[in-house]
Coordinates of C-alpha atoms and ligand atoms in Angstrom, one line a residue:
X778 CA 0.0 0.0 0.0
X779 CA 0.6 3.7 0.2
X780 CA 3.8 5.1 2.5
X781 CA 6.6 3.6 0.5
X782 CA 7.2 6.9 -1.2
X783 CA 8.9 10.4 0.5
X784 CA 6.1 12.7 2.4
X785 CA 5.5 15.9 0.6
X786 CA 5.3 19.0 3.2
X787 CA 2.8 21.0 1.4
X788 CA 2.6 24.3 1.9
X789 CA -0.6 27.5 3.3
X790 CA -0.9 29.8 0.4
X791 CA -1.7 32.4 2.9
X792 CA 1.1 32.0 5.5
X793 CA 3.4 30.2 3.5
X794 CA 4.7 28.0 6.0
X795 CA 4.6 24.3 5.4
X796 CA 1.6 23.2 7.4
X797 CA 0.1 20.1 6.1
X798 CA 1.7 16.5 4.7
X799 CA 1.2 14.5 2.1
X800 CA 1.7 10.8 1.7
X801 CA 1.9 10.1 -2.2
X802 CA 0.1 6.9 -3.1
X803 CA 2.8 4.7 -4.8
X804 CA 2.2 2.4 -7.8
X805 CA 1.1 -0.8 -5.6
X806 CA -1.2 1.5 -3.9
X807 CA -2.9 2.6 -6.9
X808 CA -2.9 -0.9 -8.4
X809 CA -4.7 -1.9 -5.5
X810 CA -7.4 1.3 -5.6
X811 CA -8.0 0.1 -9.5
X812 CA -8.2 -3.5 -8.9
X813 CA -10.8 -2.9 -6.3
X814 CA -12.8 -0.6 -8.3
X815 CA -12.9 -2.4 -11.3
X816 CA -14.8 -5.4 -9.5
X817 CA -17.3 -3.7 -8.3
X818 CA -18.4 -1.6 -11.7
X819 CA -19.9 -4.3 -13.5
X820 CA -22.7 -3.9 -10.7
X821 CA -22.6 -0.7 -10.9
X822 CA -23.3 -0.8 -14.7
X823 CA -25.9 -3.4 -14.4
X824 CA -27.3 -1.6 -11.3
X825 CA -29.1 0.9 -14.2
X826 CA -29.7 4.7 -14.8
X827 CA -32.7 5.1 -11.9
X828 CA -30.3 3.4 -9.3
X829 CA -27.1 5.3 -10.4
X830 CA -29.3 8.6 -10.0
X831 CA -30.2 8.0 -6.4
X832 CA -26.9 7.2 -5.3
X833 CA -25.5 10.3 -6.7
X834 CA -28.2 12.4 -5.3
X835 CA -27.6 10.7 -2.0
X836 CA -24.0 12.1 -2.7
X837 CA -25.5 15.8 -3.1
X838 CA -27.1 15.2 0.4
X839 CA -23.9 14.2 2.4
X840 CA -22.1 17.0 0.5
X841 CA -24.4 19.0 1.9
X842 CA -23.8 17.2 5.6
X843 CA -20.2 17.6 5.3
X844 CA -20.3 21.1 3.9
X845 CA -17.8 22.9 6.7
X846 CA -15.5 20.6 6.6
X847 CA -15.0 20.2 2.7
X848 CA -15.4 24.1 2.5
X849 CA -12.3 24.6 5.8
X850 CA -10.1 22.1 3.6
X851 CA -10.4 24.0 0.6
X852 CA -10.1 27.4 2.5
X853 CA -6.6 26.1 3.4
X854 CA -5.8 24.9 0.3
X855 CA -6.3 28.0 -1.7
X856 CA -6.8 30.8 0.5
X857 CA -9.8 32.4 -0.2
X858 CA -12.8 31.4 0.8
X859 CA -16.3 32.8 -1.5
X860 CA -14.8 30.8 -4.0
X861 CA -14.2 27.7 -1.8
X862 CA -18.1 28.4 -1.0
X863 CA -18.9 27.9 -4.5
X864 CA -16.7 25.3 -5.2
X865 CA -19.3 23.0 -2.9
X866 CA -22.3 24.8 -3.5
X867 CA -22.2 23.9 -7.5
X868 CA -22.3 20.5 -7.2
X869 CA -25.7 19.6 -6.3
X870 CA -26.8 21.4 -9.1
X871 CA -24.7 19.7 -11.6
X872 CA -25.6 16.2 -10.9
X873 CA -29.2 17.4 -11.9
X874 CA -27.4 18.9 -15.0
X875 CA -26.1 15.3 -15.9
X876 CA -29.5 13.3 -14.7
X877 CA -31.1 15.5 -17.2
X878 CA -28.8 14.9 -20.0
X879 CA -28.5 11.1 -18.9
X880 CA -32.1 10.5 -19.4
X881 CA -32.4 12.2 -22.5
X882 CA -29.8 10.0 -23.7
X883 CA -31.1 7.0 -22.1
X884 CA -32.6 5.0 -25.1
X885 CA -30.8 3.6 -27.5
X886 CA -31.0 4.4 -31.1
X887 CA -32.8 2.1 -33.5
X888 CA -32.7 2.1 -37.1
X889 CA -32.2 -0.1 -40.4
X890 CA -29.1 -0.2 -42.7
X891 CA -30.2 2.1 -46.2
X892 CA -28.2 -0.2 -48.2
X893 CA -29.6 -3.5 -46.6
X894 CA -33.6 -2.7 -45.5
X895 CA -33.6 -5.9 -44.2
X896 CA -31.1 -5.7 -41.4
X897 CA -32.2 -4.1 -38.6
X898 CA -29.8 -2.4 -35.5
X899 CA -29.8 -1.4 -32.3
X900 CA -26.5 1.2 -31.4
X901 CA -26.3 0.6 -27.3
X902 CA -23.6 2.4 -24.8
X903 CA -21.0 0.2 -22.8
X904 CA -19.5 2.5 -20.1
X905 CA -15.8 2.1 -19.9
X906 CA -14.7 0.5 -16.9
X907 CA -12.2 2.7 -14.9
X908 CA -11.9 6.3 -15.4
X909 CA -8.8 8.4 -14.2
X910 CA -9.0 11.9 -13.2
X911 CA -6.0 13.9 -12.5
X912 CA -6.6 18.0 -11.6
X913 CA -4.7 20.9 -10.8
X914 CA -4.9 23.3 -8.0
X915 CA -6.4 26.0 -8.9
X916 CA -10.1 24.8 -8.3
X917 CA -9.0 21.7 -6.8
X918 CA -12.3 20.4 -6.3
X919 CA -14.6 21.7 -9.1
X920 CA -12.1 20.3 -11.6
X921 CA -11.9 17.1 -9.3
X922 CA -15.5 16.5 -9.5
X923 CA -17.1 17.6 -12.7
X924 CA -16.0 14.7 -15.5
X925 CA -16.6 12.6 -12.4
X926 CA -19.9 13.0 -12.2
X927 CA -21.2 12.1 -15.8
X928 CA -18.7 9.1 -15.9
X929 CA -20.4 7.8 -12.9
X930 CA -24.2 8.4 -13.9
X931 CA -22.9 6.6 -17.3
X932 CA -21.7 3.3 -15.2
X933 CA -18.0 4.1 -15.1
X934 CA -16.0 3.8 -12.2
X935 CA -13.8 6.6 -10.9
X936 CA -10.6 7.1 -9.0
X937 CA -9.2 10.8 -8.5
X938 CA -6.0 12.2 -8.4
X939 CA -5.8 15.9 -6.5
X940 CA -2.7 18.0 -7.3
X941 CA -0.3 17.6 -4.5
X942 CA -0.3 21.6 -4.2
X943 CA -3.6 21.7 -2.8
X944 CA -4.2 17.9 -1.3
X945 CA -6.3 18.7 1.7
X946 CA -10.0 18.9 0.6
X947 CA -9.4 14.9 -0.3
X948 CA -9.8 13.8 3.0
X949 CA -13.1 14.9 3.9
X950 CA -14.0 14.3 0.0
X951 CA -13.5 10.4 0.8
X952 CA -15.9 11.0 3.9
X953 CA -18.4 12.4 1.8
X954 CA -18.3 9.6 -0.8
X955 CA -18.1 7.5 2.5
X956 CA -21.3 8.4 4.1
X957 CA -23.4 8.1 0.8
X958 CA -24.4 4.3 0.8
X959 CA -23.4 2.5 -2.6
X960 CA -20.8 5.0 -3.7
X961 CA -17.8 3.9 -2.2
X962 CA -16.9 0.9 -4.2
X963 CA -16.7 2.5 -7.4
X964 CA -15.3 6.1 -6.6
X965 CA -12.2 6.9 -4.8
X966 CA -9.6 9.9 -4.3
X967 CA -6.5 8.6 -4.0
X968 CA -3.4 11.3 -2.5
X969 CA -0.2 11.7 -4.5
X970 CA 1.9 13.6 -7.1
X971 CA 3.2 13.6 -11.0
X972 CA 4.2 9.8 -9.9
X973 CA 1.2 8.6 -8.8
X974 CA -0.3 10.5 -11.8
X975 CA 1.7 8.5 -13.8
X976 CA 0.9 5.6 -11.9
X977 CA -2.7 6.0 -12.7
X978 CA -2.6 6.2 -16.2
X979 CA -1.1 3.2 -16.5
X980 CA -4.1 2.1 -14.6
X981 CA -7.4 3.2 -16.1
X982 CA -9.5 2.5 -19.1
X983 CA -10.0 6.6 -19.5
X984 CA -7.8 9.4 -18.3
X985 CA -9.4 12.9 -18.0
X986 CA -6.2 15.1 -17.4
X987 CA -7.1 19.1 -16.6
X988 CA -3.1 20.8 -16.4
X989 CA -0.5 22.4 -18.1
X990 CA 0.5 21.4 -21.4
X991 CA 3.8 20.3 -20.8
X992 CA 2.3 17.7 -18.1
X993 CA -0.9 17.1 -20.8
X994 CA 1.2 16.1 -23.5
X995 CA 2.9 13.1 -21.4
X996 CA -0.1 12.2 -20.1
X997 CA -1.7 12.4 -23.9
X998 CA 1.5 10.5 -25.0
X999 CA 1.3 7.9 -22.4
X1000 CA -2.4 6.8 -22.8
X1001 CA -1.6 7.0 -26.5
X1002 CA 0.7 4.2 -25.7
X1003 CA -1.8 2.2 -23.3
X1004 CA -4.6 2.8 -26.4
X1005 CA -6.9 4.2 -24.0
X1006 CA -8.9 7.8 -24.4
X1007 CA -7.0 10.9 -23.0
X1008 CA -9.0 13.8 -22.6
X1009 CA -7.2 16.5 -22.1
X1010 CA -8.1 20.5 -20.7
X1011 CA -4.6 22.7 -21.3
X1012 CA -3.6 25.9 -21.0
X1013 CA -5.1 28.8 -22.0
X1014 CA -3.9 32.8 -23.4
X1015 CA -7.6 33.7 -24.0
X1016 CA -7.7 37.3 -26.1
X1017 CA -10.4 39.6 -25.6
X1018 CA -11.3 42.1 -28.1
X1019 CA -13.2 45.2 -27.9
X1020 CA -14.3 46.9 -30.9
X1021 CA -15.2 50.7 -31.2
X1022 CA -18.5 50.5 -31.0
X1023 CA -18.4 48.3 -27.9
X1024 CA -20.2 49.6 -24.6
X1025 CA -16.7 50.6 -23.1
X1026 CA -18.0 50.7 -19.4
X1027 CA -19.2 47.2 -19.8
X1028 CA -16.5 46.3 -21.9
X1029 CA -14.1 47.2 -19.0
X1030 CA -16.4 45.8 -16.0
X1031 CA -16.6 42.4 -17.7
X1032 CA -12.7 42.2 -18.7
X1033 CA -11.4 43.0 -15.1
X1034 CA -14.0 40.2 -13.7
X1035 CA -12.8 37.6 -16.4
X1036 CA -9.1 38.5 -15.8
X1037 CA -8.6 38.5 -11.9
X1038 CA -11.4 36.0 -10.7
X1039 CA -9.3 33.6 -8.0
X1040 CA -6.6 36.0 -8.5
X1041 CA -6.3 35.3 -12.3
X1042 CA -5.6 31.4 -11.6
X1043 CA -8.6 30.1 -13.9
X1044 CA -7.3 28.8 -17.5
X1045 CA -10.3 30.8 -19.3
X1046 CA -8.8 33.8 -17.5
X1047 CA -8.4 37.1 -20.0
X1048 CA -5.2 37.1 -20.3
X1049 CA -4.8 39.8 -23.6
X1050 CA -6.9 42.5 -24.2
X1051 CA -7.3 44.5 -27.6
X1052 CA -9.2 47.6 -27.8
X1053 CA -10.0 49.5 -31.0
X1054 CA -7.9 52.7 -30.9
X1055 CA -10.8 55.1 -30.9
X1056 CA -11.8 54.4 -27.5
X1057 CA -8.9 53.0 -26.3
X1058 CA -8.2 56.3 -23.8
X1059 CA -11.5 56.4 -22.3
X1060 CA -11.3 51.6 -21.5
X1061 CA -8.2 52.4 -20.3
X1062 CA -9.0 55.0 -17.9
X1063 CA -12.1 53.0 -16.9
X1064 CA -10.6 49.7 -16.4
X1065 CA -7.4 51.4 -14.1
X1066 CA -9.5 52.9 -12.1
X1067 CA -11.8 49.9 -11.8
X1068 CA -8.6 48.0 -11.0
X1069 CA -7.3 50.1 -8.2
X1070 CA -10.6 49.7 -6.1
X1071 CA -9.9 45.8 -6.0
X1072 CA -8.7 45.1 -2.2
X1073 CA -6.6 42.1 -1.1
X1074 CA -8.3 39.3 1.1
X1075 CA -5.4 39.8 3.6
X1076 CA -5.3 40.4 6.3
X1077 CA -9.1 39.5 6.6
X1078 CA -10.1 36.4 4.5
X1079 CA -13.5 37.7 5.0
X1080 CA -13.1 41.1 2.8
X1081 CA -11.8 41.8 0.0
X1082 CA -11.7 40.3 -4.0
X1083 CA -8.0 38.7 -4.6
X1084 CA -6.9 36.0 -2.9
X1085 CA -3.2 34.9 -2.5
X1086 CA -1.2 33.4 -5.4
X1087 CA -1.9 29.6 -4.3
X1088 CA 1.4 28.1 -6.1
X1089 CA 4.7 29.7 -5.0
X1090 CA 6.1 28.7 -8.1
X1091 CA 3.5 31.1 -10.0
X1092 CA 4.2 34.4 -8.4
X1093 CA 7.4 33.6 -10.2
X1094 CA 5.9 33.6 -13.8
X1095 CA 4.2 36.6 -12.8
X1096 CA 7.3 38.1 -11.6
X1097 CA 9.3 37.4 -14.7
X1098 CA 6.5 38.5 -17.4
X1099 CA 6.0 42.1 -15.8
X1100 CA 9.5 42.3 -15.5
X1101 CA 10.1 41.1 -18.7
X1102 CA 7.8 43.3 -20.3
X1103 CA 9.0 46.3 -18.1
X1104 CA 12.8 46.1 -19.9
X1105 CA 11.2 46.8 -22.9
X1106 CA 9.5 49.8 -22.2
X1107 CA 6.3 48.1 -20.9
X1108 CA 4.4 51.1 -18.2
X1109 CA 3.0 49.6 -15.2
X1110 CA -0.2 51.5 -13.9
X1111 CA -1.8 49.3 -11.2
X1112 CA -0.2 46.5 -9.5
X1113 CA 2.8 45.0 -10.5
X1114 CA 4.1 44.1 -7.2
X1115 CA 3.8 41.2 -5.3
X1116 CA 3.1 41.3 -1.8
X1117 CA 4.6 39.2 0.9
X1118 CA 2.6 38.7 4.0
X1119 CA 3.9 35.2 4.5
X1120 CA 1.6 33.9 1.0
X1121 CA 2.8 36.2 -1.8
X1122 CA -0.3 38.7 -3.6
X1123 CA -0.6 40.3 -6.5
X1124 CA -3.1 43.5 -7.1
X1125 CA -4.4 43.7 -10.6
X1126 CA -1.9 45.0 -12.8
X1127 CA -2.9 46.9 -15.9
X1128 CA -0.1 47.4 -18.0
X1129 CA 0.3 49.0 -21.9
X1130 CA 2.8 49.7 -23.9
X1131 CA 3.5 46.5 -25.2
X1132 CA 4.1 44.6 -28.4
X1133 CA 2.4 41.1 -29.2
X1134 CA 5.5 38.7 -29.1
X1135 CA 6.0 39.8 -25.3
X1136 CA 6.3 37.2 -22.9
X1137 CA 3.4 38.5 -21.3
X1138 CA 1.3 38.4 -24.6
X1139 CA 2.6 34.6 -26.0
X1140 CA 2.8 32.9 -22.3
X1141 CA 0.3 31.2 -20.1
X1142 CA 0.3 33.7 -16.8
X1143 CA -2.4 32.4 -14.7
X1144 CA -2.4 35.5 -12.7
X1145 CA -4.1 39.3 -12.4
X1146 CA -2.5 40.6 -15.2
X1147 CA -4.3 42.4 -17.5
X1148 CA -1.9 43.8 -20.7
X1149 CA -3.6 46.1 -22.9
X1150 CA -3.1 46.4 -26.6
X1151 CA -4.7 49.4 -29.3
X1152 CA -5.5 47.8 -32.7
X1153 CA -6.0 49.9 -36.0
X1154 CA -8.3 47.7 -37.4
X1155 CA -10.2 44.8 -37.0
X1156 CA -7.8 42.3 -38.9
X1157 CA -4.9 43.3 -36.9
X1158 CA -6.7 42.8 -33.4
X1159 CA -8.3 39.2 -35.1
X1160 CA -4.0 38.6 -35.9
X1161 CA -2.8 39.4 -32.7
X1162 CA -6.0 37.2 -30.9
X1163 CA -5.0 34.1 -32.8
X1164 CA -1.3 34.6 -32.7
X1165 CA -1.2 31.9 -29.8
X1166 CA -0.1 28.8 -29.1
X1167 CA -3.5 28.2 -27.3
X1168 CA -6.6 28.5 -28.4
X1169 CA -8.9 27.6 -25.3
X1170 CA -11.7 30.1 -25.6
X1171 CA -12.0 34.4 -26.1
X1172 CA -14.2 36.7 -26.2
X1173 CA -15.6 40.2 -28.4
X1174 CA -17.5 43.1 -27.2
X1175 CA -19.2 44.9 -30.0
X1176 CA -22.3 47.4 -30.4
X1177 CA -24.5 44.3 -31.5
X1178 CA -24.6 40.2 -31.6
X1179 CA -24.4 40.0 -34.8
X1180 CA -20.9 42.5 -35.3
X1181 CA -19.3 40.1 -32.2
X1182 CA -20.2 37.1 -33.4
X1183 CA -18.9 37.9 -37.1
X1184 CA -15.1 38.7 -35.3
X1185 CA -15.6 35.6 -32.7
X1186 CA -15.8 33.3 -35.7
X1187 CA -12.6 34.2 -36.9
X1188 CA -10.9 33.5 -33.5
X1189 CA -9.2 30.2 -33.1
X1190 CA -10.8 29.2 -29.8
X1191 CA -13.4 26.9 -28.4
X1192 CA -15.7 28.9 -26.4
X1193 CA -16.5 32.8 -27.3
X1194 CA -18.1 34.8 -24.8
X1195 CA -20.0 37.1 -26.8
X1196 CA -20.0 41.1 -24.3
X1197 CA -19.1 39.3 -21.8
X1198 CA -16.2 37.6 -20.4
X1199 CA -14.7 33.9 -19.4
X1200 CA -18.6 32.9 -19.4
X1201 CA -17.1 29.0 -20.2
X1202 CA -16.8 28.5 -16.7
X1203 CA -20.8 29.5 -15.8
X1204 CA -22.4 27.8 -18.8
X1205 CA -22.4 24.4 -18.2
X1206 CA -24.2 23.1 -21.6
X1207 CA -22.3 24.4 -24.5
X1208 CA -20.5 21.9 -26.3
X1209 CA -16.6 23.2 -27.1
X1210 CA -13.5 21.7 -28.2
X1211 CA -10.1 23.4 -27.2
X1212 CA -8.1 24.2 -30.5
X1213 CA -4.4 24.1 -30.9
X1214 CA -2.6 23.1 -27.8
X1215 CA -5.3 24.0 -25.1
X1216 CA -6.4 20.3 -24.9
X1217 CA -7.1 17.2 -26.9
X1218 CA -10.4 14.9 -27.1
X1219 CA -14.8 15.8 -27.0
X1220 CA -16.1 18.6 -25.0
X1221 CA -16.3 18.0 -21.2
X1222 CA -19.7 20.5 -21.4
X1223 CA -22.7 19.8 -22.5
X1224 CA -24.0 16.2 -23.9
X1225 CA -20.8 14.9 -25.4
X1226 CA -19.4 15.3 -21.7
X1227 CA -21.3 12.7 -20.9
X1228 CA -21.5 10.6 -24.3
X1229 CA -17.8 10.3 -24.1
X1230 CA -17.7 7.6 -21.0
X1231 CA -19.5 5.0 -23.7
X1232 CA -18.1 3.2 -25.8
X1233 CA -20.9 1.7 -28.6
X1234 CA -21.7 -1.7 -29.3
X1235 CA -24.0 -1.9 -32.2
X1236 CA -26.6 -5.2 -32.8
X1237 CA -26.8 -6.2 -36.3
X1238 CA -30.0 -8.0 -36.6
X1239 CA -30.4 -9.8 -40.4
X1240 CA -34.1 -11.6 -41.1
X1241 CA -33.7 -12.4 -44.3
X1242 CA -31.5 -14.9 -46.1
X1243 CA -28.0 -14.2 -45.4
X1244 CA -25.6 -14.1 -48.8
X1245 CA -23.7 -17.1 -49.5
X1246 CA -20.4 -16.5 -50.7
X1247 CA -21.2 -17.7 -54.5
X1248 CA -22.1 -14.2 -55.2
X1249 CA -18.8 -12.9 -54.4
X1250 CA -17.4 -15.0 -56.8
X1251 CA -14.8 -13.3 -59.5
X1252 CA -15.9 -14.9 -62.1
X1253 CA -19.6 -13.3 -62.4
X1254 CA -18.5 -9.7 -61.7
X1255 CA -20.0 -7.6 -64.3
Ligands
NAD41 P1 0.2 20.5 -13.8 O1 0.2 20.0 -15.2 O2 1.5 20.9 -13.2 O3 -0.4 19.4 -12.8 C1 -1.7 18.9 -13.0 C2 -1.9 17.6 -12.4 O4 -1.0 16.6 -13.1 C3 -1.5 17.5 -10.9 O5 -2.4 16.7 -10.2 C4 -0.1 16.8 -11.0 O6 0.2 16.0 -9.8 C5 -0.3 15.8 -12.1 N1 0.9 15.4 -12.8 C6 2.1 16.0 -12.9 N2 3.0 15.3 -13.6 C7 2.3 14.2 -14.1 C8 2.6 13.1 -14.9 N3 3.8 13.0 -15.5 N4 1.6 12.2 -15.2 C9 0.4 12.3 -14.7 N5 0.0 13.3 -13.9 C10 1.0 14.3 -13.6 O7 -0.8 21.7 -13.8 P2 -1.2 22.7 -12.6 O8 0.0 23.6 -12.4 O9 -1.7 21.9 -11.4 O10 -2.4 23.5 -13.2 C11 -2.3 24.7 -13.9 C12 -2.6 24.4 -15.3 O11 -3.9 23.8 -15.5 C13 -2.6 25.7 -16.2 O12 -1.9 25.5 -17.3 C14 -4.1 25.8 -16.5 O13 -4.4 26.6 -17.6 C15 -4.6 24.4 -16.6 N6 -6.0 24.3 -16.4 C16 -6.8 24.0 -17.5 C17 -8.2 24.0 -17.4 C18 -9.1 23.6 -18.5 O14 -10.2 23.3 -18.3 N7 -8.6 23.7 -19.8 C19 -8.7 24.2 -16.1 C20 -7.9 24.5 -15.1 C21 -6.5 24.6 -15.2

């Protein structure tokens, strides 16, 4: 079992001391997790739809029992707490999301093959067996928990690996999933680290993998290897563009929401912004001062909008993108310093000044920063949004729909937020794919989230006189 690997001292992202430790699950350990699991999801399967329903709204209810506790671990974890709040409270709602969506998709198509009338089919869904979920800390349960609850109302089961940055909110996740009767055989969180990740794909049937992309693309490598489905949510650089006949007060409410929510640590955060030239002055003006009434949740975690920068390594990035863009002329006019008070803060930083092929413009940032760019002309501002390596989702403000829409098609992204921004994260039902290297595989939203936990076994059903193989004979082609 577990214990055989090196503790991990994890660290408060609000005092930054070391105040919590992990014991990595090794590879026997997670053997023995998948071994168990497996045996008890045929049952599971067979169990049916109705039975799969009540157990997980048995879940919502001891979620709801065990609400502190879950909530406390995650307050730890990340350091702020409405979020931590939300984080909880969303969950009972989405398992009616997928019950909907699961009973809509309950029967199985029938039909009859147009070149052979006479054969009749039937296209049913066989759940995989095991599915793998790794997550990364900066929602550490939402993205725990979200492709983990369609896979289990479609039959599969599940095992969970947490980041080891923010580990705690497993323990009194297990007691949750402990206290709902029937769940506990087929879903598990299991502690550990890159290792155990690693461990675990070499263990499941299905791995859904939310990261970076350097850690996506051994993961995607890896299951390629094993032949099993990897689906993968990256990185992000999501543009925003505003054109000139945008509503610039809205333009700059929405943009400073979608860029600093959790302190900037969401992958559909803004991360670019473009605004036409002709009102760039008056966004500018609005969103600074917008940005210098944002207040710190220190020392109080019950005021204020930002929470700390949860992984010490990413006040680095932060560091070394403003000061990066600050050699080359860059001007700072909100922010740009982080603030130690044990966990390390950053205020929102509006910065301008800048040229496209910045670090700050081309790199993942994951942080309150909010560079601002003037564009000449539409074209140039629809260049600069899709000269990324990522291409998770955007979004356009314009005077009307129909003008945003028109620009949001020619931006190479999954999800467009149409005068508004980072809405990906609130609408739970439409379908997107991430293009270029912000992920890999169907859309976790929406129906195909829950479609892809099936794979389809088709009955081929021939009445009539079969062929025999005479009339494949050579000799009386035509
Ligand atoms: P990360 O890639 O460092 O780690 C993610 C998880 O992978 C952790 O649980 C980690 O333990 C595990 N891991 C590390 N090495 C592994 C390996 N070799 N095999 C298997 N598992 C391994 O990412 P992070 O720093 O935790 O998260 C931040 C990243 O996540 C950002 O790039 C962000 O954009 C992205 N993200 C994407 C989405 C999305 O939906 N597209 C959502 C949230 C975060």
């Amino acid at each position: 079992m577990s214990g055989a690997r090196p503790e991990i001292q994890v660290r408060n992202p609000r005092s930054g001391e070391a105040d919590y430790t992990l014991v990595p699950a090794d590879r026997s350990a997670v053997d023995d997790a998948c071994t168990g699991l497996r045996g008890n999801q045929g049952a599971w399967a067979s169990a049916g739809l109705e039975h799969r329903i009540s157990v997980l709204r048995a879940f919502a209810k001891s979620l709801e029992e065990n609400r502190e506790s879950l909530v406390e671990a995650l307050v730890l974890d990340t350091g702020r707490r409405a979020i931590s709040i939300v984080e909880v409270d969303i969950i009972a709602p989405a398992i009616e999301r997928w019950v909907k969506i699961a009973k809509e998709l309950e029967e199985d198509p029938v039909g009859r093959s147009s070149a052979l009338p006479f054969i009749a089919y039937t296209i049913t869904k066989r759940p995989y067996g095991l599915v793998g979920i790794i997550s990364p800390w900066n929602f550490p349960l939402t993205l725990s928990i979200m492709d983990a609850l369609p896979a289990l109302l479609a039959g599969c089961a599940v095992i969970i690996k947490p980041s080891e940055v923010t580990p705690r909110f497993a323990a009194p996740l297990r007691r949750v999933i402990a206290d709902t009767p029937g769940l506990g055989g087929v879903f598990t969180v299991i502690d550990g680290d890159g290792e155990t990740g690693t461990a675990l794909v070499d263990s499941v049937d299905v791995i859904c993998f939310t990261g970076s992309v350097p850690t996506g693309r051994a993961v995607g490598e890896q299951a390629a290897r094993n032949f099993i489905p990897a689906f993968l949510e990256l990185g992000g650089k999501d543009p925003a563009i505003v054109l000139d006949s945008a509503d610039v007060e809205r333009a700059a409410t929405a943009l400073l929401r979608g860029s600093i929510l959790n302190a900037g640590q969401a992958c559909q955060s803004i991360e670019r912004i473009y605004v036409a030239k002709a009102i760039y002055e008056d966004f500018l003006a609005r969103l600074i001062e917008k940005a210098q009434a944002v207040t710190l949740n220190w020392p109080d975690i019950g005021e204020g909008h930002l929470g700390p920068i949860i992984f010490e390594r990413q006040a680095a990035v932060l560091v070394k993108q403003i000061d990066d863009a600050r050699a080359k002329g860059a001007v700072v006019h909100t922010g740009g310093e982080i603030e130690e008070h044990g966990g390390f803060w950053l205020r929102p930083t509006v910065i301008t000044g800048l040229t496209n092929d910045m670090k700050i413009m081309q790199e993942e940032t994951f942080g309150p920063l909010l560079p601002v760019i003037p564009f000449d002309s539409v074209d140039d501002a629809v260049a600069m949004a899709n000269d990324s390596l990522y291409g998770l989702s955007a979004c356009v403000f314009a005077g009307t729909e129909e003008e945003a829409i028109a620009v949001g098609r020619r931006i190479e992204a999954g999800g467009i937020s149409i005068n508004d921004a980072a809405l990906t994260a609130l609408v739970y039902e439409a379908e997107k794919s991430a293009f270029k290297l912000s992920g890999m595989g169907a859309s976790r939203m929406g129906r195909s989230g829950y479609m892809r936990f099936f794979r389809k076994q088709s009955f081929m059903v021939n009445t009539a006189e079969v062929f025999p193989i005479d009339q494949f004979d050579e000799g009386k082609a035509e």
